[in-house]
Amino acid sequence: DTGVSQNPRHKITKRGQNVTFRCDPISEHNRLYWYRQTLGQGPEFLTYFQNEAQLEKSRLLSDRFSAERPKGSFSTLEIQRTEQGDSAMYLCASSSTTGGANTGELFFGEGSRLTVL
Amino acid sequence: RKEVEQDPGPFNVPEGATVAFNCTYSNSASQSFFWYRQDCRKEPKLLMSVYSSGNEDGRFTAQLNRASQYISLLIRDSKLSDSATYLCVCMDTGRRALTFGSGTRLQVQP
């Protein structure tokens, strides 16, 4: 399968613990995005990378959240000192820029579901 | 106020019906628009882009009204397999990130 891969698919943790999610994008894609989705809502933008550079972070992303894409390939999203409000589906997506054009097509992974008890 | 507003539905329609979804956006800098489809417990997938002149893809027609900041999606001859949540999406080309609405849920019934 050459799509976007995320793991773990499910994570249950206790409040106050740290969690880390990994995303492996489609190999030729240079852009990588993290979104968060809760029940009944659309995906909410968190941050995005072009190659290894983190170009934008949502103001919703508190200082407990950090994302990296050290070699411009896979990315990790870490949440420190988790809170119950962090419970959500964390979606990773990737896209490519072809000739400078952006078609708006993001390829999403199946997501990592976080439950904070 | 959310940047992209949609009626959450659900829209319950019989097979073969025509159904329309609307969406409004508040960011006048939005330049590109899309409809994504999300099946239950699955990831979102691009359904179609929305062009200023309107565009059609089979049974699906998308329209954009920049003056009113309004986007629509029309589905003709609904199929059971069209049951899903339809997400209205805007992109401010200065940002490169997509902004999603909360989605409109469609349930097509036999």
Coordinates of C-alpha atoms in Angstrom, one line a residue:
Chain A
D1 CA 0.0 0.0 0.0
T2 CA 1.6 3.3 -1.1
G3 CA -0.9 5.6 0.6
V4 CA -0.4 7.7 3.7
S5 CA 0.3 5.6 6.7
Q6 CA -0.3 6.5 10.3
N7 CA 0.4 4.7 13.6
P8 CA -0.7 3.9 16.1
R9 CA -4.2 3.7 14.8
H10 CA -5.6 3.8 18.4
K11 CA -4.0 5.2 21.5
I12 CA -5.6 5.2 25.0
T13 CA -3.7 7.1 27.6
K14 CA -4.2 8.7 31.0
R15 CA -4.4 12.4 31.5
G16 CA -1.0 13.9 31.9
Q17 CA 0.9 11.3 29.8
N18 CA 2.8 12.1 26.6
V19 CA 1.8 10.6 23.3
T20 CA 3.5 10.5 19.9
F21 CA 1.9 9.8 16.5
R22 CA 3.8 9.0 13.4
C23 CA 2.9 9.7 9.8
D24 CA 4.5 8.3 6.6
P25 CA 3.3 10.3 3.6
I26 CA 3.1 9.2 0.0
S27 CA 6.8 9.1 -0.9
E28 CA 7.0 11.7 -3.6
H29 CA 4.8 14.2 -1.7
N30 CA 6.7 17.2 -0.3
R31 CA 3.9 18.7 1.7
L32 CA 2.6 17.1 4.9
Y33 CA -0.3 18.3 7.1
W34 CA -1.7 17.5 10.5
Y35 CA -5.4 17.9 11.2
R36 CA -7.5 17.0 14.2
Q37 CA -11.1 15.9 13.9
T38 CA -13.8 15.4 16.6
L39 CA -17.2 13.8 16.2
G40 CA -19.5 15.9 14.1
Q41 CA -16.9 18.3 13.1
G42 CA -14.7 18.7 10.0
P43 CA -10.9 18.3 10.1
E44 CA -9.3 21.2 11.9
F45 CA -5.9 22.4 10.7
L46 CA -3.0 22.1 13.1
T47 CA 0.2 22.5 11.1
Y48 CA 1.9 21.8 7.8
F49 CA 5.4 21.2 6.4
Q50 CA 6.9 21.7 3.1
N51 CA 9.8 19.3 3.0
E52 CA 11.4 19.6 6.5
A53 CA 10.3 23.2 7.0
Q54 CA 7.3 23.8 9.3
L55 CA 5.6 26.6 7.4
E56 CA 2.5 27.2 9.5
K57 CA 1.0 26.4 12.9
S58 CA -2.5 27.0 13.9
R59 CA -3.0 29.2 16.9
L60 CA -5.1 26.3 18.2
L61 CA -1.8 24.4 18.6
S62 CA -0.8 25.0 22.2
D63 CA 2.7 24.7 23.4
R64 CA 2.0 21.1 24.5
F65 CA 1.9 20.1 20.8
S66 CA 5.0 19.8 18.7
A67 CA 5.5 18.4 15.3
E68 CA 8.6 17.5 13.4
R69 CA 9.6 16.3 10.0
P70 CA 13.3 16.0 10.4
K71 CA 14.3 14.6 7.0
G72 CA 11.4 15.8 4.9
S73 CA 9.9 12.3 4.9
F74 CA 7.9 11.0 7.9
S75 CA 6.5 13.3 10.5
T76 CA 5.8 12.9 14.2
L77 CA 3.2 14.8 16.3
E78 CA 3.8 14.8 20.0
I79 CA 1.3 15.9 22.7
Q80 CA 2.7 16.5 26.1
R81 CA 0.7 16.4 29.3
T82 CA -2.4 15.2 27.6
E83 CA -5.8 16.5 28.6
Q84 CA -9.2 15.0 28.1
G85 CA -9.9 17.7 25.5
D86 CA -7.2 16.3 23.4
S87 CA -9.3 13.2 22.6
A88 CA -9.8 13.3 18.9
M89 CA -8.8 11.7 15.6
Y90 CA -5.5 13.0 14.4
L91 CA -5.3 13.0 10.7
C92 CA -2.2 13.3 8.6
A93 CA -2.4 14.2 4.9
S94 CA 0.2 14.8 2.2
S95 CA 0.2 16.5 -1.2
S96 CA 2.6 17.5 -3.9
T97 CA 3.3 20.6 -5.7
T98 CA 3.6 20.0 -9.4
G99 CA 5.0 22.8 -11.4
G100 CA 4.0 25.2 -8.6
A101 CA 0.3 24.3 -8.9
N102 CA -1.7 23.2 -5.9
T103 CA -4.8 21.2 -6.9
G104 CA -6.1 21.2 -3.4
E105 CA -6.1 17.5 -3.2
L106 CA -4.8 16.2 0.1
F107 CA -4.4 12.5 0.5
F108 CA -5.3 11.6 4.1
G109 CA -4.2 8.7 6.2
E110 CA -6.8 6.7 8.2
G111 CA -5.9 8.6 11.3
S112 CA -4.7 8.0 14.8
R113 CA -7.5 8.0 17.4
L114 CA -6.6 9.3 20.8
T115 CA -8.6 8.7 23.9
V116 CA -7.5 10.5 27.0
L117 CA -9.0 9.1 30.2
Chain B
R1 CA -18.3 32.5 13.5
K2 CA -16.8 29.6 11.7
E3 CA -14.8 30.3 8.5
V4 CA -16.8 27.8 6.6
E5 CA -20.4 27.1 7.5
Q6 CA -22.5 24.2 6.4
D7 CA -25.9 22.8 7.4
P8 CA -25.0 19.6 9.3
G9 CA -28.2 17.8 8.1
P10 CA -28.8 14.9 8.0
F11 CA -30.5 15.1 4.6
N12 CA -32.6 11.9 4.2
V13 CA -33.5 11.4 0.6
P14 CA -34.9 8.4 -1.4
E15 CA -32.8 6.8 -4.1
G16 CA -33.1 8.7 -7.4
A17 CA -33.7 12.1 -5.7
T18 CA -31.8 15.3 -6.4
V19 CA -30.3 16.9 -3.4
A20 CA -28.4 20.2 -3.0
F21 CA -26.0 21.3 -0.3
N22 CA -24.9 24.8 0.4
C23 CA -21.9 26.3 2.1
T24 CA -20.8 29.8 2.9
Y25 CA -17.4 31.1 3.6
S26 CA -16.3 34.2 5.5
N27 CA -12.7 34.6 4.4
S28 CA -12.7 36.9 1.3
A29 CA -9.1 35.8 0.6
S30 CA -10.3 32.3 -0.2
Q31 CA -9.3 31.6 -3.7
S32 CA -9.8 27.9 -4.3
F33 CA -12.8 25.7 -3.3
F34 CA -13.4 22.0 -3.1
W35 CA -15.9 19.4 -2.0
Y36 CA -14.6 16.4 -0.1
R37 CA -16.5 13.3 0.8
Q38 CA -16.0 11.4 4.1
D39 CA -17.6 8.0 4.7
C40 CA -18.4 7.0 8.2
R41 CA -15.2 6.2 10.2
K42 CA -13.0 6.8 7.1
E43 CA -10.7 9.6 6.0
P44 CA -11.8 12.5 3.8
K45 CA -11.3 12.2 0.1
L46 CA -11.5 14.8 -2.6
L47 CA -14.8 14.7 -4.5
M48 CA -14.3 17.6 -6.9
S49 CA -12.9 21.1 -7.2
V50 CA -15.2 24.1 -7.6
Y51 CA -14.6 26.5 -10.4
S52 CA -16.0 30.0 -10.9
S53 CA -17.9 29.0 -14.0
G54 CA -19.4 26.0 -12.3
N55 CA -18.4 22.4 -13.1
E56 CA -20.0 19.0 -13.5
D57 CA -18.6 15.6 -12.9
G58 CA -21.2 12.9 -13.8
R59 CA -24.1 13.3 -11.4
F60 CA -22.4 16.0 -9.4
T61 CA -22.5 19.7 -10.1
A62 CA -20.6 22.3 -8.1
Q63 CA -21.2 26.1 -8.2
L64 CA -19.4 29.1 -6.8
N65 CA -20.8 32.5 -6.2
R66 CA -17.8 34.7 -5.2
A67 CA -20.0 37.8 -4.6
S68 CA -22.1 36.0 -2.1
Q69 CA -19.3 33.8 -0.8
Y70 CA -21.4 30.8 -1.4
I71 CA -20.7 27.3 -2.7
S72 CA -23.1 24.6 -3.7
L73 CA -23.1 20.9 -4.5
L74 CA -25.9 19.3 -6.4
I75 CA -26.3 15.5 -6.6
R76 CA -28.7 14.1 -9.2
D77 CA -30.1 10.6 -9.2
S78 CA -28.9 9.8 -5.7
K79 CA -27.5 6.4 -5.1
L80 CA -27.3 4.4 -1.8
S81 CA -23.5 4.7 -2.2
D82 CA -23.7 8.5 -2.1
S83 CA -24.5 8.3 1.7
A84 CA -21.7 10.1 3.4
T85 CA -20.7 13.4 4.9
Y86 CA -19.8 16.1 2.4
L87 CA -17.2 18.6 3.5
C88 CA -17.0 22.1 2.0
V89 CA -13.4 23.2 1.8
C90 CA -11.7 26.6 1.1
M91 CA -8.1 27.4 0.5
D92 CA -6.5 30.8 0.9
T93 CA -3.6 30.5 -1.6
G94 CA -1.5 32.7 0.7
R95 CA -1.7 29.9 3.3
R96 CA -1.6 26.6 1.4
A97 CA -3.7 24.9 4.1
L98 CA -7.3 23.8 3.5
T99 CA -10.1 25.0 5.8
F100 CA -12.9 22.5 6.2
G101 CA -16.5 23.0 7.1
S102 CA -18.2 20.8 9.6
G103 CA -19.8 18.7 6.9
T104 CA -23.3 17.9 5.7
R105 CA -24.5 14.4 6.3
L106 CA -26.4 12.7 3.5
Q107 CA -28.4 9.5 3.9
V108 CA -29.9 8.0 0.8
Q109 CA -32.6 5.5 1.5
P110 CA -33.9 2.6 -0.6

